[in-house]
Coordinates of C-alpha atoms in Angstrom, one line a residue:
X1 CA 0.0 0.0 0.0
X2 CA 1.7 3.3 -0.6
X3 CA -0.1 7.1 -0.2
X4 CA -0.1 9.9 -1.8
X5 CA 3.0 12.3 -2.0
X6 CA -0.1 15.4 -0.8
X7 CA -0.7 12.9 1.8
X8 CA 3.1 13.1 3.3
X9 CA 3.1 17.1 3.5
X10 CA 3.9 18.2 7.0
X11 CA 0.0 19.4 8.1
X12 CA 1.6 21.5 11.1
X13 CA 3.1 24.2 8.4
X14 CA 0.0 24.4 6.7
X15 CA -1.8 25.0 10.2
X16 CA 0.3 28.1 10.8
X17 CA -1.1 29.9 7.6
X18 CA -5.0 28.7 8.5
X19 CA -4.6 30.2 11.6
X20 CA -4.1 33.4 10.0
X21 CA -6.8 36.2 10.4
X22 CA -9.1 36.9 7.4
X23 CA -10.8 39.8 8.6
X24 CA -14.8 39.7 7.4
X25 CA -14.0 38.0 4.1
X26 CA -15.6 34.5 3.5
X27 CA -13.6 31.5 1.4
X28 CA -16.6 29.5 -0.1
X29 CA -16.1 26.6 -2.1
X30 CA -18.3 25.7 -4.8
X31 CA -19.2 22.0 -5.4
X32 CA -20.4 20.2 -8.4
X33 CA -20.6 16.9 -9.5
X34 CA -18.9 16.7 -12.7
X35 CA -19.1 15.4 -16.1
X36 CA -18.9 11.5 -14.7
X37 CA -22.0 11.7 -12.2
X38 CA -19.6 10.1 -9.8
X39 CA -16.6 12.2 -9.2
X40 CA -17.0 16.1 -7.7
X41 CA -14.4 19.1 -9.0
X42 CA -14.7 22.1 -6.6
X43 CA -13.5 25.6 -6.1
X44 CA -12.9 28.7 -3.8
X45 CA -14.4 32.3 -4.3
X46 CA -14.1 35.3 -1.8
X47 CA -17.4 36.9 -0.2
X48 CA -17.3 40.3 1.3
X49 CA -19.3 39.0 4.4
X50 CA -20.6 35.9 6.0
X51 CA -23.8 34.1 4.0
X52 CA -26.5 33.7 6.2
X53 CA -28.5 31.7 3.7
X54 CA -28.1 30.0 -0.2
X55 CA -30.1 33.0 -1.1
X56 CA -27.1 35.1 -0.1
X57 CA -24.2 33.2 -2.7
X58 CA -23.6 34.7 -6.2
X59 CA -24.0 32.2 -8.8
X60 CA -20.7 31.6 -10.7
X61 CA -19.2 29.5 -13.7
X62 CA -16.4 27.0 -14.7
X63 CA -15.1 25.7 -17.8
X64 CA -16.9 22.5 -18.4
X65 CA -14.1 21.4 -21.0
X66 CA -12.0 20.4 -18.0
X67 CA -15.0 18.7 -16.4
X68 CA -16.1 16.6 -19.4
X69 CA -19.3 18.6 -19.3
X70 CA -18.5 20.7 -22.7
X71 CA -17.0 21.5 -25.5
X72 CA -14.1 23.5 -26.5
X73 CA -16.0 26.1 -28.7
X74 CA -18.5 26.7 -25.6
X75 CA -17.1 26.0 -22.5
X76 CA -18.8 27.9 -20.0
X77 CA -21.1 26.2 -17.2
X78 CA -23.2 28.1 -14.4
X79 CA -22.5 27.4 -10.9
X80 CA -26.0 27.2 -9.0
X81 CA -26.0 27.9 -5.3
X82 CA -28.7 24.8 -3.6
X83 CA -27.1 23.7 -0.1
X84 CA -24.6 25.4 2.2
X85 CA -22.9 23.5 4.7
X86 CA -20.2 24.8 7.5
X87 CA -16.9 23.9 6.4
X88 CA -14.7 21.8 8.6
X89 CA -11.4 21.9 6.5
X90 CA -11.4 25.9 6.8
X91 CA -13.7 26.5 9.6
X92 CA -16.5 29.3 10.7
X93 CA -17.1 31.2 8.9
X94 CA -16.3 29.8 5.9
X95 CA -18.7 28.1 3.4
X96 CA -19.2 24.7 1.2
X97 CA -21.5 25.0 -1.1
X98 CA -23.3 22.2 -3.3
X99 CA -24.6 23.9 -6.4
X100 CA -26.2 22.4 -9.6
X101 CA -24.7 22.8 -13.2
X102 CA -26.8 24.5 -15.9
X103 CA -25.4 24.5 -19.3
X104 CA -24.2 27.7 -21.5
X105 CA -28.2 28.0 -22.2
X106 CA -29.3 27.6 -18.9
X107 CA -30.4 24.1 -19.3
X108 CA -29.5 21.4 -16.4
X109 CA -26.5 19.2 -17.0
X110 CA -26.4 15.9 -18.3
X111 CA -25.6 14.7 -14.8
X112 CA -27.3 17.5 -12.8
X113 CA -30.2 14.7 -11.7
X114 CA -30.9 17.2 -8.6
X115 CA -33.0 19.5 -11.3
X116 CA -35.9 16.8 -11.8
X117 CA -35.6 15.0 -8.7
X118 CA -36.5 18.4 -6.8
X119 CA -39.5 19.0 -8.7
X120 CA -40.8 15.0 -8.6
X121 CA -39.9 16.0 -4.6
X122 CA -42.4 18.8 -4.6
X123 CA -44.9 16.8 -6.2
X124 CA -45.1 14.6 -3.1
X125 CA -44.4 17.1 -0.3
X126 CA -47.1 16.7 1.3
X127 CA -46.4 13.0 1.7
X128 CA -43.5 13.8 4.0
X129 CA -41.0 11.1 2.1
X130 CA -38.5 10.5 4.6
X131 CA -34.9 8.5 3.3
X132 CA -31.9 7.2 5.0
X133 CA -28.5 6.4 2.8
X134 CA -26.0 3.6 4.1
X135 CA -23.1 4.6 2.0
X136 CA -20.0 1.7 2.1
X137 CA -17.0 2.5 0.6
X138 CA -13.5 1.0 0.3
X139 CA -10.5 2.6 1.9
X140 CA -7.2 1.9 -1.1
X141 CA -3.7 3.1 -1.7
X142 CA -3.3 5.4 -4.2
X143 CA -2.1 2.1 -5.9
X144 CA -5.1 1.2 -5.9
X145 CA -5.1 -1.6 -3.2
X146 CA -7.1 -1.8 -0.4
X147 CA -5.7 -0.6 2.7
X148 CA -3.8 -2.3 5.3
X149 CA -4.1 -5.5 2.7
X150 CA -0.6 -7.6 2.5
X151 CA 1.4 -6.2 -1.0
X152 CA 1.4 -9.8 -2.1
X153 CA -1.5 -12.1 -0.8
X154 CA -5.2 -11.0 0.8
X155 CA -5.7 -10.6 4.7
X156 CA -8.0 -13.5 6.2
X157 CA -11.5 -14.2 4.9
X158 CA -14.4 -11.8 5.9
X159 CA -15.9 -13.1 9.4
X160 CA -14.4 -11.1 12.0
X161 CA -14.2 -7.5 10.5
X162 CA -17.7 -6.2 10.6
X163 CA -17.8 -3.9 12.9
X164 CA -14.7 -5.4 14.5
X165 CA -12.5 -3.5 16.7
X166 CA -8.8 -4.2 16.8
X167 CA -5.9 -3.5 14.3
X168 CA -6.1 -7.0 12.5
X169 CA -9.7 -5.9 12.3
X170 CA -10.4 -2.3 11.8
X171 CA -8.0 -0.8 8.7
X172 CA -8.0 2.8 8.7
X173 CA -10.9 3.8 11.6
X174 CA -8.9 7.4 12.0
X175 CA -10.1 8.5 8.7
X176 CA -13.7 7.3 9.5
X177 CA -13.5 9.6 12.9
X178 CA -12.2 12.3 11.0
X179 CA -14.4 12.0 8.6
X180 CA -18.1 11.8 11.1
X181 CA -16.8 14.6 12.9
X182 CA -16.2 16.6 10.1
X183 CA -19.7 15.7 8.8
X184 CA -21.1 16.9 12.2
X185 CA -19.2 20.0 12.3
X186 CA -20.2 20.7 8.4
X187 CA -23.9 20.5 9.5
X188 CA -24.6 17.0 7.7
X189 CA -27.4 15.2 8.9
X190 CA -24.8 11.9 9.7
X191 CA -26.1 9.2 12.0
X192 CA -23.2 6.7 12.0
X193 CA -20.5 5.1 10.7
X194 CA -19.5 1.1 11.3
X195 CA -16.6 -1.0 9.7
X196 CA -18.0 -3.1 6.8
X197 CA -17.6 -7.3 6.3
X198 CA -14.3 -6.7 4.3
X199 CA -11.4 -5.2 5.6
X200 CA -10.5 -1.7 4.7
X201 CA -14.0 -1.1 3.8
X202 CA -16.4 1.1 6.3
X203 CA -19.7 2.6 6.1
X204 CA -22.0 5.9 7.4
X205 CA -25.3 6.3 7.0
X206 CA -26.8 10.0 6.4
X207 CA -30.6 10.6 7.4
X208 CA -33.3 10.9 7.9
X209 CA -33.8 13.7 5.6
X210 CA -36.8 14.7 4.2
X211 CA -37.3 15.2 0.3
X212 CA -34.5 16.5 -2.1
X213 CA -32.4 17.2 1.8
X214 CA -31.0 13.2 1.3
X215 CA -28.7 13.7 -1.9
X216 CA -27.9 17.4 -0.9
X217 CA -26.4 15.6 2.4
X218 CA -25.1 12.5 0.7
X219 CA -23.1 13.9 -1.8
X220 CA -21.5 16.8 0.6
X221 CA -20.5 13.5 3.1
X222 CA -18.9 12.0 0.2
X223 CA -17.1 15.2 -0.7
X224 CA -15.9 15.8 2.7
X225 CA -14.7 11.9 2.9
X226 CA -12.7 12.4 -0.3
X227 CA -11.0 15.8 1.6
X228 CA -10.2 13.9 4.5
X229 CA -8.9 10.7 2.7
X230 CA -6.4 13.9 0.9
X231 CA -5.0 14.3 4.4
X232 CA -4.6 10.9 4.8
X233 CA -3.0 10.5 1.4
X234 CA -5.5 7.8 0.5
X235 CA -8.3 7.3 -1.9
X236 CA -12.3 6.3 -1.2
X237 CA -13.5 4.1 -3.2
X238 CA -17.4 4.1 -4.3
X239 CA -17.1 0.5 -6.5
X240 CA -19.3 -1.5 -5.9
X241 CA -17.4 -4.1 -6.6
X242 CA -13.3 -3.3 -6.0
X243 CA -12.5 -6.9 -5.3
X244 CA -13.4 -9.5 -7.3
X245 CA -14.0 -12.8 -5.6
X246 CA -15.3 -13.6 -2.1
X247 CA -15.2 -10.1 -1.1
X248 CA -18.3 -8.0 -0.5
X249 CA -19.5 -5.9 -2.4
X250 CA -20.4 -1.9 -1.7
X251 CA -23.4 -0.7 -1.8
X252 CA -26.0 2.6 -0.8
X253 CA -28.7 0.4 0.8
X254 CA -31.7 3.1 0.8
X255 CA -34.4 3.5 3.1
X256 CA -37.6 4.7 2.7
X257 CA -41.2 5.8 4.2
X258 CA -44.0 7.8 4.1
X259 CA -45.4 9.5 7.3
X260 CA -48.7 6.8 6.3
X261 CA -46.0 4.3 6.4
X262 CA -44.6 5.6 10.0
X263 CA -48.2 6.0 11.2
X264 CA -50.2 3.0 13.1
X265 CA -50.9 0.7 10.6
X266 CA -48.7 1.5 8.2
X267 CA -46.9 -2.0 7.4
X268 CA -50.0 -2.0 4.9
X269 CA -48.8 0.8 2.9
X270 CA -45.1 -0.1 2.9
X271 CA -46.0 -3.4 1.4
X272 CA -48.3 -2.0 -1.2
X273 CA -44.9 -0.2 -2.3
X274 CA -43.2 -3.1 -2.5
X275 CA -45.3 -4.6 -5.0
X276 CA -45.0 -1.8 -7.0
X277 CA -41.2 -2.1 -6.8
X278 CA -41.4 -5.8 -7.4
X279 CA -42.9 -5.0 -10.8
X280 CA -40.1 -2.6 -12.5
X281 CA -37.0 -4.4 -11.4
X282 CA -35.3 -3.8 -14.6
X283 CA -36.6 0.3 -14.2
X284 CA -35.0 0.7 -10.8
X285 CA -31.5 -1.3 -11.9
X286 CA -31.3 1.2 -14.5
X287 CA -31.6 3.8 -12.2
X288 CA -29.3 2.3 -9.0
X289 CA -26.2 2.7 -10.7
X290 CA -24.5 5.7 -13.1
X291 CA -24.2 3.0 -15.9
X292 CA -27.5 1.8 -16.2
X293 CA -26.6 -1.2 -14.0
X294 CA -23.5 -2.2 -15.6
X295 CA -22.1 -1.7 -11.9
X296 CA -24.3 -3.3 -10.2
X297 CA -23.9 -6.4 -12.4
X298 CA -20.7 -7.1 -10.6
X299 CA -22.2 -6.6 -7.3
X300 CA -25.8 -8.2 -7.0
X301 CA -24.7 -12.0 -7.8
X302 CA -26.3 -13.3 -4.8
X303 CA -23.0 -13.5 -2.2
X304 CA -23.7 -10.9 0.4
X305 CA -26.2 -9.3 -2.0
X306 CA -29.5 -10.4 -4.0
X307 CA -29.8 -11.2 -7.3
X308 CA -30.3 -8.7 -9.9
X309 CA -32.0 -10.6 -12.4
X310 CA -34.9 -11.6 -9.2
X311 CA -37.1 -9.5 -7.4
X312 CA -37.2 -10.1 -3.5
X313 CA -38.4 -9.5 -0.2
X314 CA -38.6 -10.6 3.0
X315 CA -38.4 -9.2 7.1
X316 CA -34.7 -9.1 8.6
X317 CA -33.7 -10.7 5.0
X318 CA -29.8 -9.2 4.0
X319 CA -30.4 -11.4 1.1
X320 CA -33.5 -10.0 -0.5
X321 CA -33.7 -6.7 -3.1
X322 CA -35.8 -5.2 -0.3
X323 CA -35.6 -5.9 3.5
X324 CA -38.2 -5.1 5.9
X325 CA -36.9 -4.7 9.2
X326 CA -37.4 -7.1 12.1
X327 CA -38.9 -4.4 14.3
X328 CA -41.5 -2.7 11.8
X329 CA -43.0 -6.1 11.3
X330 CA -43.3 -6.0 14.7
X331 CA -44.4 -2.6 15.2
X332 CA -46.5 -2.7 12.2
X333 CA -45.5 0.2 11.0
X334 CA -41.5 2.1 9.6
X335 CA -39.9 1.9 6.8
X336 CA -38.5 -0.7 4.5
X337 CA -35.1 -0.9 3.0
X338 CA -34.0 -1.1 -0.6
X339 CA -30.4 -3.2 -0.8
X340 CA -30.2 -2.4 -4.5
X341 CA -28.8 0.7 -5.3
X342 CA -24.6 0.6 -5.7
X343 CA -22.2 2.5 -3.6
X344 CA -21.7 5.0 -6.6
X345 CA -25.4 5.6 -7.2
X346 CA -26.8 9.4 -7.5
X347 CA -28.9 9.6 -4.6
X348 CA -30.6 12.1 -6.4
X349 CA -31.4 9.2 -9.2
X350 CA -32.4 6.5 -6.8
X351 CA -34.8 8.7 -4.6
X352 CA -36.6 9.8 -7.8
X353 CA -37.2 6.4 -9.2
X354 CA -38.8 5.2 -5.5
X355 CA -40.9 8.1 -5.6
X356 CA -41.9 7.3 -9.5
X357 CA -42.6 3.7 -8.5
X358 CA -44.2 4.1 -5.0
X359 CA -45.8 7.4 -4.9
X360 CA -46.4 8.5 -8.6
X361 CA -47.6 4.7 -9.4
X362 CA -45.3 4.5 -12.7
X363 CA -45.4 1.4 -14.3
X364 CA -43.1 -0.4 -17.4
X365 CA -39.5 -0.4 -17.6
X366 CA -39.3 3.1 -18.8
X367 CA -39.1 6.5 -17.2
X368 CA -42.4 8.3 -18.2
X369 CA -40.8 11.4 -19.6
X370 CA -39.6 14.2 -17.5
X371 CA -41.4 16.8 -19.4
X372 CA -44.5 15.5 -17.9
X373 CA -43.4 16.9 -14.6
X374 CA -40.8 19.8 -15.2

């Protein structure tokens, strides 16, 4: 395993210059999902005062030919202001800021999904949809092998390393407490983090969040993970599968309910959306991963995961496409789990196509066009 040369830099003589004053100016960094709808590109702009809300930040642009979002001959994107966040690396009263992409004629991005998603969101406001994201990753060298892993041979088979403590256990838990308290700090709604079934890998879950609030949150947890792994001078990984073999795969296992669902009786209505789920399997695939399920093809085989060519469900089953937990068949009433959707999903994606399914009552394989809605 080696890290990254950014990772070796002495930290302490970079502290001496943050702890600089900076008088009423404000650094905020713009964030963006770029050109890939998996990877983030971000950068600083100076505000004459403190933003009190997204209201308050200028739009702003970037050259999408660097981003693999345009083309030479018209380059320029616009830089939309959605979600402000504290921000841990530079501190009060500095900013992050996730923004959507519009194109040079002010049209969304090919892989701004937040556009359409907020607008399906408002459609069903009054449902209250609540979501909860369990977001695995894999902790690797910048050689791209998992951490802590022998340089010639594989570290003993997955048993004791979910949510094992010990270091022949738990490979690289610093940068998971960085990163949770950096989450907290930044205003992210995190509720916790645990080491995964194979080593090196870990997981945090962000939610509940209400509406469009769950991939605004998810993506500015992954950004801030991918700025602490910088420090660390090692990469996260959002595979879903980075080793083949008898390793588990990662996933975004996505909750879901209604406040029907979290009233008395509502096991009824969360399986009612279950058997609408059951009936677009190919639909939601599609949708669970940024190539159209090619990723997930290498995940869902049925070790650690379900099958992605079956539909299935079942109470306190890890094996099924969609768990019910033990305690809302108990209580009669929660939430129920999608396991589908692949550690590099766009929550933004996957939150609009439960809502299609369970809320809007789409049917087929297909979308129903977006112009319907927008």
């Amino acid at each position: 395993m080696t890290s990254s040369a950014s990772g070796k830099l002495n930290k302490a003589v970079k502290q001496q210059y943050m702890e600089l004053p900076q008088g009423d100016k404000v650094q905020a960094n713009y964030i963006w999902i770029n050109g890939t709808g998996e990877e983030l590109c971000c950068k600083t702009k100076t505000l004459n005062s403190e933003p009190q809300t997204i209201e308050d930040i200028p739009e702003w642009y970037f050259s999408g030919l660097g981003t693999n979002q345009a083309e030479r001959s018209n380059s320029d994107m616009y830089l939309i202001p959605k979600a402000m966040f504290r921000d841990p690396f530079r501190k009060d009263p500095n900013k992050l800021i996730l923004c959507e992409v519009l194109r040079h004629n002010h049209k969304p991005a090919e892989t701004n999904l937040r556009h359409t998603c907020k607008k399906i969101m408002d459609m069903v406001e009054n449902l209250h949809p609540w979501f909860g994201m369990e977001q695995e990753y894999t902790l690797l060298g910048v050689d791209g092998r998992p951490f802590g892993w022998p340089s010639n041979g594989f570290p003993k088979p997955e048993g004791p390393y979910y949510c094992g403590v010990g270091t022949d256990k738990a490979f690289g838990r610093d940068i998971s407490e960085a990163h949770y308290r950096a989450c907290l700090y930044a205003g992210v709604n995190i509720c916790g983090s645990n080491a995964e079934a194979m080593p090196a890998q870990w997981e945090f879950q962000v939610g509940p969040c209400e509406g469009i609030s769950i991939g605004d949150h998810l993506w500015m947890a992954r950004f801030i993970l991918n700025r602490v792994c910088e420090d660390f001078g090692v990469v996260a990984s959002f595979d879903p599968k980075p080793v083949q073999g008898n390793w588990s795969g990662a996933g975004c296992h996505t909750n879901f309910s209604t406040e029907e669902m979290r009233e008395e009786g509502g096991l009824r209505h969360i399986e009612e959306a279950i058997e609408k789920l059951s009936k677009r399997q190919s639909y939601h695939i599609n949708a669970y991963d940024p190539k159209g399920g090619l990723d997930n093809v290498r995940r869902l085989i049925g070790y650690m995961a379900s099958d992605i060519n079956r539909f299935s469900a079942g109470v306190a089953d890890c094996s099924a496409s969609v768990r019910i937990p033990r305690s809302v068949a108990q209580d009669q009433r929660g939430y129920f789990e999608d396991r589908r959707p692949a550690a590099n999903c766009d929550p933004y994606a996957v939150t609009e196509a439960i809502i299609r399914t369970c809320l809007l009552n789409e049917e087929g394989a297909e979308q129903v066009k977006r112009e319907q809605y927008v």
